[in-house]
Amino acid sequence: MGRFSAQERRDGVIRAAIVEFARAGYHGTTTASIADRVGVTQPYLFRLFPDKKTIFVAALLRSAEETRLAFERAADGMEGGERAFQAMTTAYAQLISTRPETLLMQMQGYAAVAAAEARGDDLIGEVVRAGWTRIWETVHLSLGADVDRTTSFFACGMLGNTRTAMGLPASAGK
C-alpha cells in the first residue's frame, strides 16, 4: 500500500470525523475514535489538526459543501422551476440515503451552535450559518430565485431530515 500525502490524510480524517461526529455529536466523540477510524495515531491527528474543534469545523464545512454541490450538480443546466425542484429533491434523497452521516453531521452542527454560543464561542454558529446560507443561495438560484419555492423546498427537506434522523423511512407519514 502506498504512502498518503498530508492532504490525503487530512481528507481521510475529515471523512472519519463526519461519521464519528454524526453518530455521537461533538462532546460524545473522542479524537481517539476519529484517529482509530482513519488509522492514524492521535499524535499524528494533532499534527494535521491542532484540536478537536478544528476537526469539527472542517467536518461541518465538508458536509455542508457536499450537500450544496449535490444541489448544484442536480440543477445544472436547468432553468429553475419544477424540473430543478425535482432533480434537487432526488439528488438530496440519494445523498442522505447513501451517506446519512452528511445530514446527521449538519444536524449535529445545528445542535452544537446554541451550546457553543452559551460558552461564548461564536465560531461554530458562524460556520453553520455560512454553510446553510450557501446551500440556501444555491437552491434559491436554481429555483429561479423564487422565495416561495425555495421555502417549500427547504420545508419538505427538513421534514425528510427529521424522518431520516429518527430512522423512519422516507414514506412514513405520507
PDB file of C-alpha atoms in Angstrom, residues 31-122:
ATOM      1  CA  THR A  31     -10.238  12.280  18.918  1.00  0.00           C
ATOM      2  CA  ALA A  32      -9.144   8.701  19.639  1.00  0.00           C
ATOM      3  CA  SER A  33     -12.246   7.368  17.861  1.00  0.00           C
ATOM      4  CA  ILE A  34     -11.523   9.575  14.854  1.00  0.00           C
ATOM      5  CA  ALA A  35      -7.865   8.516  14.781  1.00  0.00           C
ATOM      6  CA  ASP A  36      -8.860   4.848  15.068  1.00  0.00           C
ATOM      7  CA  ARG A  37     -11.409   5.134  12.256  1.00  0.00           C
ATOM      8  CA  VAL A  38      -8.893   6.703   9.876  1.00  0.00           C
ATOM      9  CA  GLY A  39      -5.999   4.510  11.008  1.00  0.00           C
ATOM     10  CA  VAL A  40      -3.619   7.114  12.397  1.00  0.00           C
ATOM     11  CA  THR A  41      -2.279   7.809  15.853  1.00  0.00           C
ATOM     12  CA  GLN A  42      -3.617  10.659  17.955  1.00  0.00           C
ATOM     13  CA  PRO A  43      -0.261  12.467  17.842  1.00  0.00           C
ATOM     14  CA  TYR A  44      -0.391  12.310  14.022  1.00  0.00           C
ATOM     15  CA  LEU A  45      -4.002  13.518  14.076  1.00  0.00           C
ATOM     16  CA  PHE A  46      -2.858  16.562  16.045  1.00  0.00           C
ATOM     17  CA  ARG A  47      -0.095  17.219  13.523  1.00  0.00           C
ATOM     18  CA  LEU A  48      -2.841  17.531  10.896  1.00  0.00           C
ATOM     19  CA  PHE A  49      -5.330  19.481  13.053  1.00  0.00           C
ATOM     20  CA  PRO A  50      -4.468  21.492  16.167  1.00  0.00           C
ATOM     21  CA  ASP A  51      -7.519  20.405  18.172  1.00  0.00           C
ATOM     22  CA  LYS A  52     -10.890  18.658  18.172  1.00  0.00           C
ATOM     23  CA  LYS A  53     -12.801  21.869  17.466  1.00  0.00           C
ATOM     24  CA  THR A  54     -10.807  22.439  14.269  1.00  0.00           C
ATOM     25  CA  ILE A  55     -11.670  18.908  13.145  1.00  0.00           C
ATOM     26  CA  PHE A  56     -15.353  19.546  13.938  1.00  0.00           C
ATOM     27  CA  VAL A  57     -15.331  22.775  11.943  1.00  0.00           C
ATOM     28  CA  ALA A  58     -13.669  21.017   8.981  1.00  0.00           C
ATOM     29  CA  ALA A  59     -16.336  18.284   9.146  1.00  0.00           C
ATOM     30  CA  LEU A  60     -19.111  20.897   9.241  1.00  0.00           C
ATOM     31  CA  LEU A  61     -17.644  22.708   6.250  1.00  0.00           C
ATOM     32  CA  ARG A  62     -17.258  19.493   4.253  1.00  0.00           C
ATOM     33  CA  SER A  63     -20.754  18.171   4.947  1.00  0.00           C
ATOM     34  CA  ALA A  64     -22.393  21.490   4.037  1.00  0.00           C
ATOM     35  CA  GLU A  65     -20.337  21.766   0.860  1.00  0.00           C
ATOM     36  CA  GLU A  66     -21.156  18.195  -0.179  1.00  0.00           C
ATOM     37  CA  THR A  67     -24.857  18.996   0.216  1.00  0.00           C
ATOM     38  CA  ARG A  68     -24.536  22.271  -1.680  1.00  0.00           C
ATOM     39  CA  LEU A  69     -22.667  20.559  -4.517  1.00  0.00           C
ATOM     40  CA  ALA A  70     -25.316  17.825  -4.741  1.00  0.00           C
ATOM     41  CA  PHE A  71     -27.941  20.515  -5.334  1.00  0.00           C
ATOM     42  CA  GLU A  72     -25.769  22.465  -7.750  1.00  0.00           C
ATOM     43  CA  ARG A  73     -24.947  19.396  -9.851  1.00  0.00           C
ATOM     44  CA  ALA A  74     -28.553  18.201  -9.895  1.00  0.00           C
ATOM     45  CA  ALA A  75     -29.895  21.525 -11.182  1.00  0.00           C
ATOM     46  CA  ASP A  76     -27.026  22.212 -13.584  1.00  0.00           C
ATOM     47  CA  GLY A  77     -28.373  23.300 -16.949  1.00  0.00           C
ATOM     48  CA  MET A  78     -31.980  23.537 -15.782  1.00  0.00           C
ATOM     49  CA  GLU A  79     -33.865  26.788 -15.970  1.00  0.00           C
ATOM     50  CA  GLY A  80     -35.382  26.654 -12.490  1.00  0.00           C
ATOM     51  CA  GLY A  81     -38.939  25.545 -11.954  1.00  0.00           C
ATOM     52  CA  GLU A  82     -40.337  22.101 -11.301  1.00  0.00           C
ATOM     53  CA  ARG A  83     -37.587  20.162 -13.107  1.00  0.00           C
ATOM     54  CA  ALA A  84     -34.878  21.716 -10.930  1.00  0.00           C
ATOM     55  CA  PHE A  85     -37.005  21.207  -7.800  1.00  0.00           C
ATOM     56  CA  GLN A  86     -37.462  17.516  -8.594  1.00  0.00           C
ATOM     57  CA  ALA A  87     -33.832  17.000  -9.634  1.00  0.00           C
ATOM     58  CA  MET A  88     -32.550  18.522  -6.402  1.00  0.00           C
ATOM     59  CA  THR A  89     -35.091  16.567  -4.341  1.00  0.00           C
ATOM     60  CA  THR A  90     -33.938  13.335  -5.962  1.00  0.00           C
ATOM     61  CA  ALA A  91     -30.259  14.206  -5.527  1.00  0.00           C
ATOM     62  CA  TYR A  92     -30.761  15.005  -1.852  1.00  0.00           C
ATOM     63  CA  ALA A  93     -32.753  11.838  -1.212  1.00  0.00           C
ATOM     64  CA  GLN A  94     -29.913   9.896  -2.850  1.00  0.00           C
ATOM     65  CA  LEU A  95     -27.292  11.710  -0.758  1.00  0.00           C
ATOM     66  CA  ILE A  96     -28.972  11.119   2.599  1.00  0.00           C
ATOM     67  CA  SER A  97     -29.885   7.528   1.798  1.00  0.00           C
ATOM     68  CA  THR A  98     -26.354   6.582   0.718  1.00  0.00           C
ATOM     69  CA  ARG A  99     -24.440   8.839   3.112  1.00  0.00           C
ATOM     70  CA  PRO A 100     -26.741   9.719   6.010  1.00  0.00           C
ATOM     71  CA  GLU A 101     -23.749  10.892   8.016  1.00  0.00           C
ATOM     72  CA  THR A 102     -23.641  14.001   5.794  1.00  0.00           C
ATOM     73  CA  LEU A 103     -27.090  15.042   7.003  1.00  0.00           C
ATOM     74  CA  LEU A 104     -26.516  13.894  10.578  1.00  0.00           C
ATOM     75  CA  MET A 105     -23.262  15.876  10.743  1.00  0.00           C
ATOM     76  CA  GLN A 106     -25.134  19.009   9.748  1.00  0.00           C
ATOM     77  CA  MET A 107     -27.799  18.317  12.349  1.00  0.00           C
ATOM     78  CA  GLN A 108     -25.099  17.862  14.991  1.00  0.00           C
ATOM     79  CA  GLY A 109     -23.780  21.247  13.909  1.00  0.00           C
ATOM     80  CA  TYR A 110     -27.204  22.858  14.352  1.00  0.00           C
ATOM     81  CA  ALA A 111     -27.419  21.370  17.845  1.00  0.00           C
ATOM     82  CA  ALA A 112     -23.893  22.494  18.744  1.00  0.00           C
ATOM     83  CA  VAL A 113     -24.488  26.159  17.901  1.00  0.00           C
ATOM     84  CA  ALA A 114     -26.503  27.097  20.982  1.00  0.00           C
ATOM     85  CA  ALA A 115     -24.211  25.215  23.360  1.00  0.00           C
ATOM     86  CA  ALA A 116     -21.091  26.811  21.874  1.00  0.00           C
ATOM     87  CA  GLU A 117     -22.581  30.292  21.884  1.00  0.00           C
ATOM     88  CA  ALA A 118     -23.694  29.861  25.507  1.00  0.00           C
ATOM     89  CA  ARG A 119     -19.981  29.355  26.285  1.00  0.00           C
ATOM     90  CA  GLY A 120     -19.085  32.500  24.326  1.00  0.00           C
ATOM     91  CA  ASP A 121     -17.805  30.580  21.289  1.00  0.00           C
ATOM     92  CA  ASP A 122     -19.309  32.039  18.123  1.00  0.00           C
TER      93      ASP A 122
END
